[in-house]
């Protein structure tokens, strides 16, 4: 029994050791400092962390990788938590921060104590920390670039998110930049779908009668399925609707694909970005030269890998991906964006 | 049994003994904390909490309760990180204005005979609103002198310990040992007697609220010195922490019965309780409950001792 485990471990190790020397960080301890666990995205994020770091610990890549969530989503709580993690002797802290600025003092203390700090999603501005940020603007632009490949031109309907939130502005700015650069499209109408299918459906149904034929719908995620329902109810030809990795969106897309060969793409941020941050921290501890500002790759689903993605997504959830060491190295390599 | 230790002494010893027990448990769980560096990290965030607790103590001393201190400290933090950094004169004026506003609150509560809970609860939204106006998105920078004071590394004894001891002793002398302090405390114990003796209760309440405002300002400045920048929600937790700290340190809700040294010890104990639970690796869902359990345990001990006191 014991030898079998050893053999299995050795096999696992040899799979992953092509480019890394696992011994270098095998005595290192990495902690996750998280400020909030109250929605499905955060829960998925914690599950990803548990799964990937659990395997990494078993394989001996690192000695420990524990997750800590503060009891309350408060800056002072998390600052105290970070200081406690320093005292517990962790070599690196992976951080999803309650505030981009309020934790800088504690992060500074960590850096001064020789602890590597990698922030992701909720990033911190303290220069000594690493940041894995999301380029929402690029995400919006990518949607238009995809459409430019598929179509010769036409009218677009834009579904925006929650008004006044930074993410909404960023994605929309990217979409408009893409439209300007490609010069093929015209944005015929724009509604706020608040990242919710029911809101999006009502908003699209309301604006549709005033619109010419729509070639494609650009979205922000969580609104594609509602848009499709509105088009169907109005009896209008189905445009290309860009999806946002939600389970209901992917399910609808799959049904259409099987029925009439409907083609589109889907893009969003995977909660598994926590595991990317883990590998980046591991790489920094390993002595790799890692730029301080990295950008999260989007999780994009295309016609070919739709079935595979749908299978791995829980009903009611968001498509997720657990990043590997190789993914992290790729991000680090091309990270100076 | 001859009792060389009277309940009164026991009662006074309870806060330092709980602190000592907690410290020993932490040292045992995490020996790394038993160093200059460790104590510094363990205790530095307790300094602003101790200052806020002292502010709350002044209010409790005159039989009132301040539910706005957390929002107030947040507002001070926002002003410190913006105006005090960019335009020191404006910053100082704004902070002085806030202290005056606190004195005004004391006057309002006394003259109109309003319940302080209602007034301060209302003010907490005002402070929070102002904080968002001053600093709409998290940011700002701590003035260099505050930053260097809070990160001071004096020889042998870590700064948070020196700061806590100085704070406790200074307020102790002011409130417990001076004639003026006795009058101030009297307003909580027996206001009628003081009024008949010719003292103005209005002036006393205004003084106590102004002192609370002053220490609230110090708390916000100390906090920014540690975090380097501010956030409108940065100190909301301080409201409950400060009340718990005063009570844990031997204070009572009525009767002007407070202890500055106890309040500082109570604040430090509460700050350490969080670290202790985190070192225990307790599930975060249980941590708030466990913090409450520690509080109940200490207070239950106190009730037991008080009963002994009454029986005599």
XYZ file of C-alpha atoms in Angstrom:
649
model
C 0.000 0.000 0.000
C 2.704 2.404 1.045
C 4.850 1.638 -1.991
C 1.838 2.135 -4.216
C 1.328 5.621 -2.834
C 4.996 6.375 -3.290
C 4.891 5.182 -6.880
C 1.794 7.247 -7.518
C 3.446 10.281 -6.020
C 6.548 9.750 -8.078
C 4.436 9.427 -11.209
C 2.571 12.612 -10.389
C 5.819 14.394 -9.707
C 7.429 13.320 -12.943
C 4.409 14.650 -14.813
C 4.859 18.082 -13.357
C 8.616 18.355 -13.013
C 9.504 18.920 -16.636
C 10.407 22.538 -16.022
C 10.526 22.963 -12.270
C 12.689 21.988 -9.356
C 10.179 21.106 -6.648
C 12.759 20.957 -3.887
C 13.354 24.697 -3.920
C 10.029 25.628 -2.372
C 9.210 22.345 -0.658
C 9.755 23.841 2.809
C 7.854 27.058 2.043
C 4.452 27.917 3.511
C 1.888 30.001 1.647
C -1.271 31.502 3.161
C -4.400 32.849 1.503
C -5.827 35.966 3.164
C -9.413 36.435 2.016
C -11.835 39.166 3.113
C -15.210 37.746 2.076
C -16.770 34.394 1.302
C -20.442 35.293 0.919
C -21.200 34.680 -2.788
C -20.888 31.808 -5.253
C -17.878 33.325 -6.998
C -15.917 33.539 -3.734
C -17.004 30.042 -2.712
C -15.774 28.693 -6.046
C -12.562 30.646 -5.533
C -11.966 29.003 -2.132
C -12.802 25.525 -3.480
C -10.317 25.994 -6.334
C -7.652 27.056 -3.850
C -8.303 24.038 -1.659
C -8.142 21.605 -4.557
C -5.049 22.939 -6.324
C -2.982 23.752 -3.229
C -3.998 20.470 -1.607
C -2.461 18.630 -4.541
C 0.578 20.884 -4.494
C 1.173 20.144 -0.810
C 0.765 16.433 -1.399
C 3.280 16.553 -4.225
C 5.715 18.414 -1.999
C 5.819 21.572 -4.105
C 5.155 23.594 -0.958
C 4.928 22.601 2.697
C 1.624 24.277 3.550
C -1.050 26.360 1.848
C -3.799 27.398 4.237
C -6.776 29.633 3.519
C -7.859 32.270 6.051
C -11.065 34.283 5.689
C -11.735 37.196 8.015
C -14.809 36.924 10.205
C -15.971 40.333 9.009
C -15.335 42.106 5.724
C -13.408 44.964 7.358
C -10.064 46.564 6.624
C -8.867 46.561 10.243
C -9.754 42.863 10.581
C -7.774 41.928 7.505
C -4.807 44.108 8.480
C -4.668 42.271 11.817
C -5.037 38.959 9.985
C -2.072 39.756 7.715
C 0.066 40.698 10.720
C -0.895 37.426 12.386
C 0.080 35.516 9.244
C 3.496 37.226 9.342
C 3.878 36.101 12.961
C 2.879 32.574 12.018
C 5.925 32.563 9.794
C 4.378 32.149 6.351
C 6.800 32.719 3.498
C 4.171 34.151 1.188
C 0.707 35.648 1.554
C -1.756 35.481 -1.311
C -4.251 38.269 -0.798
C -7.741 39.180 -1.970
C -7.954 42.576 -0.306
C -10.869 44.346 1.350
C -9.490 47.699 0.213
C -6.922 48.663 -2.433
C -5.281 51.177 -0.073
C -6.263 50.424 3.519
C -4.030 47.370 3.842
C -0.866 49.004 2.560
C 0.592 49.400 6.066
C 0.171 45.716 6.865
C 1.448 44.705 3.415
C 4.507 46.905 3.987
C 5.113 45.148 7.331
C 4.941 41.814 5.517
C 7.407 42.903 2.837
C 9.764 44.287 5.495
C 9.624 40.919 7.243
C 10.631 39.232 3.995
C 7.197 37.820 3.195
C 6.156 37.688 -0.450
C 2.715 39.279 -0.977
C 0.711 38.486 -4.121
C -2.645 40.255 -4.451
C -5.321 39.273 -6.952
C -8.899 40.301 -7.795
C -9.030 42.806 -4.893
C -5.488 44.109 -5.458
C -3.399 46.403 -3.238
C -1.431 49.441 -4.394
C 1.614 49.024 -2.122
C 4.542 48.843 -4.589
C 6.311 45.964 -2.815
C 3.404 43.575 -3.507
C 2.654 41.683 -6.702
C -0.652 42.367 -8.426
C -2.693 40.066 -10.621
C -5.281 42.395 -12.101
C -8.206 41.914 -14.437
C -8.144 43.835 -17.724
C -11.875 44.327 -18.180
C -11.317 46.811 -20.985
C -9.491 44.187 -23.013
C -12.366 41.800 -22.366
C -14.832 44.197 -24.003
C -12.498 44.776 -26.904
C -11.982 41.046 -27.456
C -15.723 40.607 -27.958
C -15.757 43.121 -30.814
C -12.592 41.668 -32.350
C -14.237 38.242 -32.401
C -17.310 39.693 -34.099
C -15.125 41.491 -36.642
C -13.726 38.110 -37.634
C -17.194 36.649 -38.065
C -19.100 39.510 -39.698
C -18.555 42.098 -42.398
C -20.418 44.738 -40.457
C -23.810 45.620 -39.083
C -25.617 47.009 -36.078
C -24.722 45.980 -32.525
C -26.819 46.005 -29.397
C -24.801 46.648 -26.244
C -25.969 45.273 -22.887
C -24.235 47.031 -20.057
C -23.858 46.093 -16.394
C -24.745 47.986 -13.250
C -24.518 51.742 -13.845
C -21.818 53.506 -11.852
C -19.676 50.461 -11.189
C -16.108 50.601 -12.427
C -16.307 47.201 -14.144
C -19.251 48.355 -16.274
C -17.364 51.449 -17.442
C -14.232 49.451 -18.230
C -15.942 46.744 -20.314
C -18.041 49.314 -22.172
C -14.981 51.458 -22.911
C -13.302 48.368 -24.376
C -16.316 47.618 -26.572
C -16.433 51.173 -27.896
C -12.706 51.181 -28.541
C -13.053 47.915 -30.454
C -15.903 49.327 -32.555
C -13.831 52.390 -33.382
C -10.713 50.425 -34.273
C -12.408 47.858 -36.488
C -14.612 50.501 -38.124
C -17.155 47.892 -39.200
C -19.922 48.220 -36.665
C -22.451 50.706 -35.413
C -23.835 50.499 -31.873
C -27.541 50.853 -32.564
C -28.705 50.697 -28.963
C -27.521 50.282 -25.411
C -29.396 49.042 -22.320
C -28.459 48.220 -18.734
C -28.926 44.537 -17.894
C -27.353 44.725 -14.415
C -25.563 41.386 -15.010
C -28.879 39.613 -14.392
C -30.818 37.560 -16.973
C -34.282 38.811 -16.008
C -33.272 42.482 -16.038
C -31.485 42.040 -19.356
C -34.496 40.285 -20.908
C -36.881 43.096 -19.928
C -34.483 45.820 -21.074
C -33.824 44.175 -24.448
C -37.530 43.468 -25.013
C -38.211 47.149 -24.359
C -35.707 48.513 -26.838
C -36.065 45.891 -29.628
C -39.071 47.411 -31.488
C -37.100 50.621 -32.079
C -34.034 48.857 -33.492
C -33.050 47.863 -37.046
C -31.875 44.317 -37.665
C -29.241 43.474 -35.043
C -26.199 41.540 -36.240
C -24.749 40.836 -32.824
C -25.191 41.533 -29.121
C -22.165 42.486 -27.000
C -22.624 41.716 -23.300
C -20.886 41.795 -19.925
C -21.793 38.361 -18.585
C -24.917 37.145 -16.854
C -27.115 38.804 -19.494
C -26.775 36.714 -22.683
C -29.515 34.220 -21.894
C -32.019 36.994 -21.103
C -31.161 38.737 -24.382
C -31.742 35.509 -26.322
C -35.151 35.041 -24.703
C -36.153 38.601 -25.638
C -35.158 38.102 -29.284
C -37.037 34.809 -29.407
C -40.190 36.308 -27.891
C -40.119 39.207 -30.373
C -39.801 36.755 -33.271
C -36.662 38.484 -34.538
C -33.782 36.642 -36.235
C -31.289 35.455 -33.627
C -28.093 37.585 -33.674
C -24.694 36.436 -32.468
C -24.928 36.897 -28.698
C -21.624 36.929 -26.837
C -22.029 34.888 -23.639
C -20.489 35.282 -20.166
C -19.675 31.738 -18.992
C -22.810 31.319 -16.846
C -24.329 27.871 -16.763
C -27.703 28.945 -18.216
C -25.987 30.803 -21.061
C -23.811 27.845 -21.963
C -26.801 25.483 -21.805
C -28.833 27.651 -24.197
C -25.854 27.969 -26.555
C -25.441 24.166 -26.568
C -29.131 23.648 -27.402
C -28.904 26.113 -30.287
C -25.664 24.601 -31.506
C -27.227 21.141 -31.645
C -30.441 22.426 -33.267
C -29.106 24.808 -35.928
C -25.322 25.077 -35.644
C -25.440 28.422 -33.824
C -21.957 29.862 -33.325
C -20.706 32.367 -30.744
C -18.098 32.754 -27.990
C -18.186 33.253 -24.246
C -15.764 35.104 -21.989
C -15.411 35.951 -18.288
C -13.027 35.749 -15.317
C -12.608 32.377 -13.604
C -12.790 32.220 -9.792
C -9.798 29.892 -10.028
C -7.630 32.998 -10.404
C -6.765 32.339 -6.742
C -4.785 29.307 -7.899
C -2.961 31.414 -10.458
C -1.956 33.727 -7.612
C -0.781 30.682 -5.673
C 1.532 29.575 -8.464
C 2.829 33.103 -8.962
C 3.695 33.231 -5.236
C 5.384 29.837 -5.575
C 7.392 31.113 -8.538
C 8.485 34.227 -6.643
C 9.596 32.036 -3.719
C 11.422 29.839 -6.234
C 13.486 32.863 -7.175
C 11.896 33.457 -10.566
C 12.014 36.978 -11.949
C 8.354 37.998 -11.853
C 7.112 41.446 -12.922
C 5.078 43.190 -10.210
C 2.027 43.771 -12.401
C 0.452 40.772 -14.080
C -2.841 40.433 -15.888
C -5.298 37.585 -15.498
C -6.036 35.749 -18.702
C -9.768 35.564 -19.421
C -11.521 32.263 -19.460
C -12.785 32.077 -23.022
C -15.086 29.369 -24.320
C -15.349 28.783 -28.061
C -17.441 26.587 -30.311
C -15.002 23.658 -30.003
C -14.682 23.473 -26.224
C -18.280 24.347 -25.348
C -19.315 20.804 -24.383
C -16.258 20.331 -22.236
C -16.782 23.655 -20.420
C -20.473 23.015 -19.897
C -19.763 19.649 -18.356
C -17.423 21.154 -15.795
C -19.781 23.992 -14.809
C -22.223 23.486 -11.960
C -25.872 24.401 -12.584
C -26.353 27.991 -11.451
C -22.613 28.578 -11.361
C -19.861 30.121 -13.477
C -17.377 28.242 -15.636
C -14.189 27.835 -13.672
C -10.657 26.744 -14.349
C -7.887 25.765 -11.992
C -4.594 27.168 -13.155
C -1.410 25.152 -13.328
C 2.209 26.059 -12.834
C 2.615 26.199 -16.621
C -0.250 28.695 -16.897
C 1.424 30.850 -14.267
C 4.728 30.724 -16.122
C 2.978 31.793 -19.302
C 1.346 34.735 -17.533
C 4.678 35.715 -15.996
C 6.448 35.417 -19.350
C 4.022 37.682 -21.162
C 3.051 39.558 -18.056
C 4.574 42.954 -18.641
C 1.413 44.211 -20.322
C -10.402 32.478 56.190
C -8.619 35.746 56.528
C -8.712 37.365 53.133
C -5.678 39.458 52.312
C -7.127 39.791 48.801
C -10.381 41.700 49.012
C -12.944 41.474 46.204
C -12.147 45.063 45.374
C -8.510 44.222 44.689
C -9.523 41.048 42.857
C -11.836 43.092 40.689
C -9.047 45.496 39.837
C -6.719 42.571 39.126
C -9.136 40.808 36.780
C -8.338 42.822 33.589
C -4.527 42.514 33.876
C -4.841 38.841 34.795
C -7.018 38.092 31.742
C -4.521 39.936 29.568
C -1.634 37.967 31.062
C -3.450 34.661 30.548
C -4.130 35.525 26.916
C -0.518 36.608 26.339
C 0.834 33.375 27.829
C -1.522 31.351 25.606
C -0.348 33.280 22.541
C 3.336 32.859 23.443
C 2.741 29.160 23.863
C 0.857 28.791 20.564
C 3.248 30.918 18.565
C 6.666 31.378 20.201
C 7.671 33.703 17.369
C 5.535 36.429 18.989
C 7.821 36.469 22.022
C 10.252 38.921 20.475
C 10.556 42.640 19.891
C 9.403 42.191 16.303
C 6.597 39.835 17.279
C 5.175 42.016 20.034
C 5.335 45.012 17.734
C 3.242 43.273 15.060
C 0.919 41.716 17.601
C 0.135 44.977 19.349
C 0.489 47.857 16.893
C -3.142 47.734 15.728
C -4.196 47.772 19.386
C -2.945 51.363 19.765
C -5.766 53.033 17.769
C -8.272 50.686 19.433
C -6.960 51.726 22.862
C -7.310 55.410 21.940
C -10.882 54.870 20.730
C -11.625 52.945 23.927
C -10.366 55.857 26.033
C -12.637 58.163 23.998
C -15.593 55.880 24.698
C -14.621 55.760 28.378
C -15.020 59.536 28.751
C -18.553 59.258 27.364
C -19.469 56.272 29.540
C -18.100 58.159 32.535
C -20.955 60.671 32.296
C -23.590 57.930 31.855
C -23.832 58.304 28.080
C -22.999 55.931 25.224
C -21.326 56.798 21.928
C -22.436 54.686 18.958
C -20.670 56.923 16.459
C -17.047 56.559 17.530
C -16.230 54.035 14.773
C -17.595 56.261 12.023
C -15.941 59.277 13.682
C -12.529 57.576 13.699
C -13.065 56.652 10.025
C -13.801 60.297 9.194
C -10.686 61.447 11.071
C -8.668 58.829 9.187
C -9.985 60.165 5.864
C -9.194 63.779 6.804
C -5.745 62.803 8.063
C -4.944 60.964 4.834
C -6.125 63.824 2.630
C -6.322 67.373 4.045
C -3.794 66.991 6.855
C -1.348 65.575 4.301
C -1.944 68.039 1.465
C -2.932 71.212 3.346
C -1.856 70.877 7.004
C -3.558 74.094 8.142
C -6.929 73.089 6.724
C -6.474 69.619 8.191
C -5.718 70.907 11.681
C -8.694 73.274 11.506
C -11.002 70.467 10.373
C -9.847 68.164 13.164
C -10.215 70.949 15.750
C -13.680 71.584 14.344
C -14.537 67.916 14.872
C -13.487 68.109 18.531
C -15.666 71.222 18.890
C -18.531 69.366 17.218
C -18.219 66.649 19.829
C -18.392 69.245 22.616
C -21.485 70.624 20.895
C -23.030 67.159 20.870
C -22.450 66.951 24.613
C -24.219 70.291 25.061
C -27.121 69.227 22.832
C -27.602 65.949 24.691
C -27.532 67.717 28.049
C -29.658 70.776 27.218
C -32.397 68.969 25.308
C -32.149 65.946 27.595
C -31.876 63.639 24.576
C -30.845 60.003 24.785
C -27.209 59.883 23.683
C -27.763 56.544 21.928
C -30.165 58.178 19.483
C -28.049 61.281 18.920
C -24.808 59.395 18.379
C -26.456 56.734 16.212
C -27.736 59.542 13.998
C -24.324 61.227 14.008
C -22.638 58.005 12.934
C -24.363 58.361 9.548
C -23.323 62.011 9.363
C -19.684 61.136 10.060
C -19.778 58.302 7.527
C -21.364 60.546 4.903
C -18.712 63.208 5.479
C -15.986 60.558 5.271
C -17.272 59.445 1.858
C -17.395 63.090 0.732
C -13.809 63.711 1.861
C -12.517 60.473 0.362
C -14.945 58.961 -2.192
C -12.574 56.144 -3.155
C -10.070 54.524 -0.785
C -6.709 56.234 -0.890
C -4.808 59.202 0.420
C -1.478 59.142 2.206
C -0.438 59.395 5.829
C 1.572 62.524 6.736
C 5.215 61.481 7.132
C 5.541 62.516 10.788
C 2.573 60.338 11.835
C 3.898 57.439 9.779
C 7.359 57.703 11.338
C 5.894 58.032 14.844
C 3.738 54.919 14.445
C 6.587 52.883 12.970
C 9.078 54.110 15.572
C 11.446 51.367 16.723
C 12.693 52.466 20.157
C 15.387 50.299 21.788
C 14.341 47.340 23.991
C 10.611 48.046 24.434
C 8.374 48.027 21.309
C 6.538 51.265 20.565
C 2.960 49.921 20.981
C 3.744 48.944 24.581
C 5.274 52.345 25.400
C 2.323 54.118 23.760
C -0.241 52.045 25.675
C 1.489 52.554 29.028
C 1.910 56.298 28.501
C -1.723 56.611 27.409
C -3.039 54.639 30.384
C -0.942 56.532 32.939
C -1.599 59.979 31.476
C -5.380 59.521 31.472
C -5.220 57.863 34.885
C -3.480 60.898 36.393
C -5.842 63.282 34.623
C -9.081 61.564 35.563
C -8.386 59.575 38.729
C -5.757 61.575 40.584
C -6.465 65.242 39.847
C -9.114 67.342 41.621
C -10.506 68.321 38.229
C -10.848 64.665 37.230
C -12.774 63.914 40.409
C -15.326 66.594 39.531
C -15.618 65.206 35.995
C -16.252 61.694 37.303
C -18.694 63.038 39.883
C -20.966 64.186 37.078
C -21.475 60.522 36.252
C -21.857 59.364 39.841
C -24.131 62.016 41.301
C -24.909 64.945 39.001
C -27.446 66.545 41.389
C -24.930 66.807 44.189
C -22.395 68.388 41.859
C -24.928 70.834 40.457
C -25.928 71.890 43.957
C -22.298 72.368 44.865
C -22.147 74.961 42.128
C -20.574 73.063 39.252
C -22.004 73.405 35.764
C -23.058 69.981 34.503
C -23.280 71.460 31.006
C -19.623 72.480 31.113
C -18.623 69.075 32.464
C -20.527 67.181 29.755
C -19.062 69.408 27.054
C -15.573 68.825 28.462
C -16.051 65.065 28.533
C -17.405 64.949 24.989
C -14.585 67.209 23.795
C -12.061 64.883 25.441
C -13.749 61.940 23.709
C -13.541 63.800 20.407
C -9.872 64.570 21.032
C -8.972 60.937 21.686
C -11.132 59.885 18.725
C -9.007 62.203 16.563
C -5.811 60.681 17.996
C -7.190 57.207 17.239
C -7.910 58.058 13.598
C -4.466 59.606 13.156
C -2.760 56.595 14.739
C -4.739 54.242 12.499
C -3.721 56.070 9.330
C -0.130 56.059 10.567
C -0.323 52.251 10.549
C -2.335 51.652 7.378
C -0.679 54.510 5.395
C -3.967 55.337 3.698
C -7.631 55.531 4.533
C -11.030 54.218 3.566
C -14.406 55.627 4.631
C -15.290 52.319 6.304
C -11.904 51.713 7.867
C -12.837 51.798 11.576
C -16.538 50.914 11.768
C -15.720 48.010 14.062
C -14.310 50.371 16.675
C -17.751 51.328 17.996
C -18.419 47.941 19.519
C -14.766 47.194 20.272
C -14.454 50.408 22.295
C -17.574 49.746 24.377
C -16.479 46.164 25.012
C -12.988 47.389 25.895
C -14.226 49.789 28.577
C -16.505 47.181 30.122
C -13.850 44.467 29.930
C -11.442 46.843 31.680
C -13.690 47.221 34.709
C -15.979 50.074 33.664
C -19.723 50.169 34.268
C -22.491 51.567 32.097
C -23.687 53.869 34.867
C -22.324 55.683 37.866
C -19.139 57.213 36.547
C -17.316 54.024 37.442
C -14.493 53.721 34.900
C -10.823 52.880 34.881
C -8.450 54.338 32.258
C -5.767 51.722 32.918
C -8.410 49.018 32.749
C -9.812 50.448 29.502
C -6.417 50.317 27.788
C -5.883 46.775 29.069
C -9.382 45.835 27.883
C -8.688 47.206 24.393
C -5.392 45.336 24.148
C -7.055 42.137 25.396
C -9.733 42.378 22.708
C -7.133 42.980 19.993
C -5.117 40.007 21.235
C -8.196 37.783 21.423
C -8.486 38.055 17.625
C -4.864 37.001 17.144
C -5.239 34.191 19.660
C -8.218 32.740 17.805
C -6.431 33.057 14.502
C -3.356 31.243 15.901
C -5.711 28.512 17.110
C -6.769 28.144 13.453
C -10.355 28.364 14.453
C -12.820 28.442 11.583
C -13.574 32.154 10.884
C -17.314 31.456 11.138
C -16.749 30.689 14.809
C -14.322 33.503 15.561
C -16.819 36.252 16.335
C -18.719 33.875 18.577
C -15.501 32.844 20.301
C -14.555 36.498 20.821
C -17.938 36.984 22.465
C -17.369 33.898 24.607
C -14.090 35.329 25.916
C -15.920 38.537 26.797
C -18.717 36.683 28.600
C -16.177 34.587 30.492
C -14.352 37.639 31.852
C -17.575 39.458 32.695
C -18.996 36.382 34.422
C -15.880 36.229 36.591
C -16.421 39.873 37.447
C -20.017 39.317 38.461
C -18.880 36.496 40.742
C -16.342 38.794 42.375
C -18.874 41.619 42.714
C -21.275 39.273 44.485
C -18.539 38.538 46.991
C -18.119 42.274 47.428
C -21.818 42.778 48.165
C -21.931 39.927 50.627
C -19.380 41.622 52.800
